[in-house]
């Protein structure tokens, strides 16, 4: 649903590459765009998102629309009986996330947020190193995601349709905290800088704590030197992942393990996390195991809301 750049570059090729899925149709608000995409990917062109939802041969929707449009179109998709994989951020706020999850649950449909980085094998290597005690007891997690300015016509600069660094860049770092460190991390402090002319939040940071002495620090933004990494610091060492969130399918990420007087570099095998994500969507549909992704949607939007709320005393314009 929507001829988005991320769909064209990465997700539709992944959908087309796996036997679990058959690409039936692509919908756009524009006839020209729908036909152009449909021609490229050998499927039907549909004009108008509503018309995609009327089709009986569509079981599931991939939705790369700006976040501000998700509530309307996720709700309509679920009411039409379709499973939904929506791009991040799936929800503009916690309360709409809860309503969407409730609707999905009532209808026994999958609702999943597309944070594909979780399906890259490099993180399994990190989990194994931690389990083996390579860095001792884990004490601190730090994650950064930021990118240089884009064209100002990009929807990311329009908060009315879900733009802003919080719903975009911060989303990755928040998901990383919960994915790598666990769900019990709560936001204790946050700040957010808003561009006075664009009236959009552009960068910020937050401090989270799990109530057991382990902290997480995140930094995010969209007017920056590119950053896309995390580090886990333990009592005996530190693990750093250099391209944590957006490794391309042909990229070999570098994982560095440092201990007193030692440094080890591990070049990971390339992996296609777009394929991993679309396979997970299929697995969730056929297994009937919906709750994990509902839970992830709720905890993610709650944490982003908490950052927004706690930054109110530390908001800069
Ligand atoms: N998971 C990831 O790694 C990743 C990476 C990049 C982006 N994303 C997410 O994917 C989504 C799309 O990002 P993108 O960079 O690919 O965006 P994009 O190229 O601008 O595509 C967004 C699409 O949404 C549709 N749309 C409907 N109403 C719109 C409106 N008022 N303004 C703008 N677009 C509208 C358009 O499709 P039609 O004109 O065809 O209707 C447009 O092509 C965002 O939620 C973003 O956060 C995820």
Coordinates of C-alpha atoms and ligand atoms in Angstrom, one line a residue:
X1 CA 0.0 0.0 0.0
X2 CA 1.9 3.1 -1.3
X3 CA 4.7 3.3 -3.8
X4 CA 7.4 4.1 -1.3
X5 CA 11.1 4.3 -1.9
X6 CA 11.8 1.6 0.8
X7 CA 9.2 -0.7 -0.8
X8 CA 10.8 -0.3 -4.2
X9 CA 14.4 -0.6 -3.0
X10 CA 14.1 -3.3 -0.5
X11 CA 10.8 -4.8 0.7
X12 CA 9.1 -5.7 -2.6
X13 CA 12.3 -7.4 -3.9
X14 CA 12.3 -9.4 -0.6
X15 CA 8.6 -10.2 -0.9
X16 CA 9.2 -11.4 -4.5
X17 CA 12.2 -13.5 -3.5
X18 CA 10.5 -15.7 -0.9
X19 CA 8.2 -18.6 -1.8
X20 CA 6.0 -18.0 1.2
X21 CA 4.6 -14.9 -0.5
X22 CA 2.9 -14.0 -3.7
X23 CA 2.8 -10.3 -4.6
X24 CA -0.7 -9.7 -5.9
X25 CA -1.1 -6.0 -6.3
X26 CA 0.4 -2.6 -5.6
X27 CA -1.8 0.4 -4.7
X28 CA -1.1 4.1 -5.0
X29 CA -3.0 7.3 -4.9
X30 CA -1.6 7.9 -8.4
X31 CA -2.4 5.8 -11.4
X32 CA 0.9 6.5 -13.0
X33 CA 2.9 5.4 -9.9
X34 CA 0.8 2.3 -9.4
X35 CA 1.3 1.2 -13.1
X36 CA 5.0 2.0 -13.0
X37 CA 5.6 -0.2 -9.8
X38 CA 3.2 -2.9 -11.0
X39 CA 5.2 -3.1 -14.3
X40 CA 8.5 -3.4 -12.5
X41 CA 7.3 -6.1 -10.1
X42 CA 4.9 -8.0 -12.3
X43 CA 1.6 -7.6 -10.4
X44 CA -1.7 -5.7 -10.6
X45 CA -1.8 -1.9 -10.3
X46 CA -4.6 -0.6 -8.1
X47 CA -5.5 3.1 -7.8
X48 CA -6.7 4.1 -4.3
X49 CA -5.8 2.2 -1.1
X50 CA -9.5 1.5 -0.5
X51 CA -9.6 -0.6 -3.7
X52 CA -6.8 -2.8 -2.5
X53 CA -8.7 -3.7 0.6
X54 CA -11.8 -4.7 -1.5
X55 CA -9.8 -7.5 -3.1
X56 CA -10.5 -11.1 -2.0
X57 CA -7.2 -12.4 -3.3
X58 CA -5.2 -10.2 -0.8
X59 CA -4.6 -11.8 2.6
X60 CA -2.0 -9.3 3.9
X61 CA -0.9 -5.7 3.5
X62 CA 2.6 -4.3 3.6
X63 CA 2.2 -0.6 4.5
X64 CA 5.1 1.8 4.0
X65 CA 3.0 5.0 4.4
X66 CA 4.1 7.9 6.6
X67 CA 3.3 7.1 10.3
X68 CA 0.6 9.8 10.5
X69 CA -1.5 7.8 8.0
X70 CA -1.1 4.4 9.7
X71 CA -4.0 4.6 12.1
X72 CA -6.6 5.2 9.4
X73 CA -5.2 2.6 7.0
X74 CA -4.2 0.0 9.5
X75 CA -7.7 0.2 11.0
X76 CA -9.3 -0.1 7.6
X77 CA -7.1 -3.0 6.6
X78 CA -7.8 -4.9 9.8
X79 CA -11.6 -4.3 9.4
X80 CA -11.2 -5.7 5.9
X81 CA -9.7 -8.9 7.4
X82 CA -6.1 -8.3 6.3
X83 CA -3.0 -9.0 8.3
X84 CA -0.7 -5.9 8.4
X85 CA 3.0 -5.4 8.3
X86 CA 3.5 -1.6 8.8
X87 CA 6.7 0.4 8.5
X88 CA 8.1 2.0 11.6
X89 CA 6.9 3.9 13.5
X90 CA 3.7 1.9 13.3
X91 CA 1.8 4.3 15.7
X92 CA 1.9 8.0 16.2
X93 CA 1.2 7.5 20.0
X94 CA 0.6 4.9 22.6
X95 CA -3.2 5.2 22.8
X96 CA -3.6 4.6 19.0
X97 CA -1.2 1.7 19.2
X98 CA -3.3 0.1 21.9
X99 CA -6.5 0.6 19.9
X100 CA -4.9 -1.0 16.7
X101 CA -3.6 -4.0 18.7
X102 CA -7.0 -4.5 20.3
X103 CA -8.7 -4.5 16.9
X104 CA -6.1 -6.9 15.5
X105 CA -6.5 -9.2 18.5
X106 CA -10.4 -9.2 18.2
X107 CA -10.0 -10.3 14.6
X108 CA -7.2 -12.7 15.1
X109 CA -5.0 -10.8 12.7
X110 CA -1.3 -10.2 12.7
X111 CA -0.1 -6.6 13.4
X112 CA 3.7 -6.3 13.1
X113 CA 6.0 -3.3 13.0
X114 CA 8.7 -3.6 10.4
X115 CA 12.0 -3.3 12.4
X116 CA 13.9 -5.7 10.1
X117 CA 17.3 -5.1 11.7
X118 CA 16.2 -7.7 14.4
X119 CA 16.3 -10.4 11.8
X120 CA 19.9 -9.9 10.8
X121 CA 22.1 -12.8 12.0
X122 CA 24.8 -10.4 13.5
X123 CA 22.7 -9.9 16.6
X124 CA 22.6 -13.6 17.3
X125 CA 26.4 -13.5 17.4
X126 CA 26.2 -10.7 20.0
X127 CA 23.7 -12.7 22.1
X128 CA 26.1 -15.7 22.0
X129 CA 29.1 -13.6 23.1
X130 CA 27.1 -12.2 26.0
X131 CA 25.8 -15.7 27.0
X132 CA 29.4 -17.0 26.9
X133 CA 30.4 -14.3 29.4
X134 CA 32.8 -12.5 27.0
X135 CA 32.1 -9.1 28.5
X136 CA 31.2 -10.2 32.0
X137 CA 28.1 -8.7 33.6
X138 CA 26.3 -6.3 31.3
X139 CA 26.1 -2.8 32.8
X140 CA 25.3 -0.3 30.1
X141 CA 23.8 -0.3 26.6
X142 CA 24.2 2.6 24.2
X143 CA 22.5 3.0 20.8
X144 CA 22.8 5.8 18.2
X145 CA 20.9 6.3 15.0
X146 CA 21.1 9.6 13.1
X147 CA 21.4 10.7 9.5
X148 CA 22.2 13.8 7.5
X149 CA 19.4 16.3 6.5
X150 CA 17.1 15.2 3.7
X151 CA 15.2 17.3 1.1
X152 CA 12.8 19.5 3.2
X153 CA 9.8 18.3 1.2
X154 CA 10.3 14.8 2.7
X155 CA 7.4 13.8 5.0
X156 CA 9.9 13.3 7.9
X157 CA 9.9 17.1 8.3
X158 CA 6.1 17.3 8.8
X159 CA 5.0 16.2 12.3
X160 CA 1.3 16.4 11.1
X161 CA 1.9 13.2 9.1
X162 CA 4.1 11.6 11.6
X163 CA 7.5 13.2 10.8
X164 CA 10.2 14.0 13.3
X165 CA 13.3 12.3 14.6
X166 CA 11.4 10.8 17.6
X167 CA 9.1 8.6 15.4
X168 CA 11.8 8.0 12.8
X169 CA 15.4 7.7 14.1
X170 CA 14.6 7.2 17.8
X171 CA 12.4 4.3 16.9
X172 CA 15.4 2.1 16.0
X173 CA 17.3 2.9 19.2
X174 CA 14.2 2.2 21.4
X175 CA 13.6 -1.1 19.6
X176 CA 17.2 -2.0 20.1
X177 CA 17.0 -1.4 23.8
X178 CA 14.1 -3.8 24.2
X179 CA 15.4 -6.3 21.6
X180 CA 18.9 -6.6 23.0
X181 CA 18.4 -5.8 26.7
X182 CA 14.8 -6.7 27.5
X183 CA 11.4 -5.1 28.0
X184 CA 11.8 -3.8 31.5
X185 CA 13.7 -0.6 30.5
X186 CA 11.8 2.6 31.5
X187 CA 12.6 6.1 30.4
X188 CA 13.9 8.3 33.2
X189 CA 15.0 11.4 31.3
X190 CA 14.9 12.7 27.8
X191 CA 15.4 15.8 25.7
X192 CA 14.2 16.8 22.3
X193 CA 15.3 19.7 20.0
X194 CA 12.7 21.1 17.7
X195 CA 13.6 23.2 14.7
X196 CA 11.9 26.6 15.1
X197 CA 11.3 27.1 11.4
X198 CA 10.3 23.5 10.4
X199 CA 8.4 23.0 13.7
X200 CA 9.6 19.5 13.8
X201 CA 11.7 17.6 16.3
X202 CA 15.1 17.1 14.8
X203 CA 17.3 15.4 17.4
X204 CA 17.3 14.2 21.0
X205 CA 18.4 11.6 23.5
X206 CA 17.1 9.6 26.5
X207 CA 18.3 7.7 29.5
X208 CA 16.5 4.4 30.4
X209 CA 16.9 2.1 33.4
X210 CA 15.7 -1.4 34.1
X211 CA 15.3 -1.0 37.9
X212 CA 18.2 -3.5 38.5
X213 CA 21.2 -1.2 38.0
X214 CA 21.5 -1.5 34.2
X215 CA 21.1 1.6 32.1
X216 CA 20.5 2.3 28.4
X217 CA 21.4 5.6 26.7
X218 CA 20.1 6.5 23.2
X219 CA 20.9 9.3 20.9
X220 CA 19.0 10.0 17.6
X221 CA 18.6 12.7 15.0
X222 CA 18.1 13.8 11.4
X223 CA 20.6 16.6 11.0
X224 CA 23.8 14.7 11.8
X225 CA 26.9 12.9 10.8
X226 CA 25.6 9.4 10.1
X227 CA 25.5 7.1 13.1
X228 CA 24.0 3.6 13.1
X229 CA 25.6 1.6 16.0
X230 CA 25.2 0.2 19.5
X231 CA 27.6 -0.9 22.2
X232 CA 27.2 -3.1 25.2
X233 CA 29.5 -2.4 28.0
X234 CA 30.1 -5.1 30.7
X235 CA 32.2 -5.6 33.8
X236 CA 35.0 -7.2 31.7
X237 CA 34.7 -5.9 28.2
X238 CA 32.7 -4.2 25.5
X239 CA 31.0 -5.2 22.3
X240 CA 30.4 -2.7 19.5
X241 CA 28.3 -3.3 16.4
X242 CA 29.1 -0.8 13.6
X243 CA 26.2 -1.1 11.3
X244 CA 23.4 -2.2 13.6
X245 CA 20.2 -1.1 11.9
X246 CA 20.7 -0.7 8.2
X247 CA 23.2 -3.2 6.9
X248 CA 22.6 -3.7 3.2
X249 CA 22.2 -7.3 2.0
X250 CA 25.8 -7.4 0.6
X251 CA 27.4 -5.7 3.6
X252 CA 29.6 -7.6 6.1
X253 CA 29.1 -5.9 9.4
X254 CA 32.0 -5.6 11.8
X255 CA 31.6 -6.6 15.5
X256 CA 34.4 -5.6 17.8
X257 CA 35.0 -7.2 21.2
X258 CA 37.3 -5.3 23.5
X259 CA 38.7 -6.5 26.8
X260 CA 41.6 -5.4 29.0
X261 CA 44.6 -5.4 26.6
X262 CA 42.6 -7.3 23.9
X263 CA 40.7 -6.3 20.8
X264 CA 39.0 -8.8 18.5
X265 CA 37.3 -8.0 15.2
X266 CA 34.7 -10.3 13.7
X267 CA 33.6 -9.7 10.2
X268 CA 30.0 -11.0 9.9
X269 CA 28.5 -12.7 6.9
X270 CA 26.2 -10.5 4.8
X271 CA 22.5 -11.2 5.5
X272 CA 19.3 -9.9 4.1
X273 CA 17.1 -8.8 7.0
X274 CA 14.3 -7.6 4.7
X275 CA 13.8 -11.3 3.8
X276 CA 14.1 -12.2 7.5
X277 CA 11.3 -9.8 8.3
X278 CA 8.9 -10.8 5.6
X279 CA 9.5 -14.5 6.6
X280 CA 8.8 -13.6 10.2
X281 CA 5.5 -11.9 9.1
X282 CA 4.5 -15.2 7.3
X283 CA 5.6 -17.3 10.3
X284 CA 3.4 -15.3 12.6
X285 CA 0.4 -15.6 10.4
X286 CA 0.6 -19.4 10.0
X287 CA 1.7 -20.1 13.6
X288 CA -1.2 -18.2 15.1
X289 CA 1.2 -16.8 17.6
X290 CA 0.2 -13.1 17.5
X291 CA 1.0 -11.8 21.0
X292 CA 4.7 -11.2 20.7
X293 CA 4.3 -8.6 17.9
X294 CA 1.3 -7.0 19.7
X295 CA 3.4 -6.7 22.8
X296 CA 6.3 -5.2 20.8
X297 CA 4.0 -2.6 19.2
X298 CA 2.6 -1.5 22.6
X299 CA 5.9 -1.3 24.4
X300 CA 7.6 0.5 21.6
X301 CA 4.9 3.2 21.4
X302 CA 4.7 3.5 25.2
X303 CA 8.5 4.2 25.3
X304 CA 8.4 6.8 22.5
X305 CA 5.5 8.5 24.3
X306 CA 7.4 8.5 27.5
X307 CA 10.4 10.2 25.8
X308 CA 8.1 12.8 24.4
X309 CA 6.5 13.4 27.8
X310 CA 9.7 13.5 29.7
X311 CA 11.3 15.8 27.2
X312 CA 8.7 18.4 27.8
X313 CA 10.8 20.0 30.5
X314 CA 13.9 19.6 28.3
X315 CA 12.5 20.6 24.9
X316 CA 14.6 23.2 22.9
X317 CA 13.3 25.4 20.1
Ligands
LIG1 N1 12.3 -0.2 8.1 C1 13.2 0.6 7.4 O1 14.4 0.3 7.4 C2 12.8 1.8 6.7 C3 13.6 2.5 5.9 C4 13.1 3.6 5.2 C5 11.8 4.0 5.5 N2 11.0 3.3 6.4 C6 9.7 3.7 6.7 O2 8.9 3.4 5.5 C7 7.9 4.4 5.4 C8 8.1 5.1 4.0 O3 9.4 5.7 3.9 P1 10.0 6.1 2.5 O4 11.3 6.9 2.8 O5 10.1 4.9 1.7 O6 8.9 7.1 2.0 P2 8.4 7.6 0.6 O7 9.2 7.1 -0.5 O8 8.1 9.1 0.7 O9 7.0 6.8 0.5 C9 5.8 7.1 1.2 C10 4.6 6.7 0.4 O10 3.5 6.9 1.2 C11 2.4 7.3 0.3 N3 1.7 8.5 0.8 C12 0.4 8.6 1.1 N4 0.1 9.8 1.6 C13 1.3 10.5 1.6 C14 1.6 11.8 2.1 N5 0.6 12.6 2.5 N6 2.8 12.2 2.0 C15 3.8 11.4 1.6 N7 3.6 10.1 1.2 C16 2.3 9.6 1.2 C17 3.0 7.5 -1.1 O11 2.6 6.5 -1.9 P3 1.6 6.7 -3.2 O12 1.9 8.1 -3.7 O13 2.0 5.7 -4.1 O14 0.2 6.6 -2.7 C18 4.5 7.5 -0.9 O15 5.2 6.9 -1.9 C19 8.1 5.4 6.5 O16 7.2 5.0 7.6 C20 9.5 5.2 7.0 O17 9.7 5.4 8.4 C21 11.5 2.2 6.9

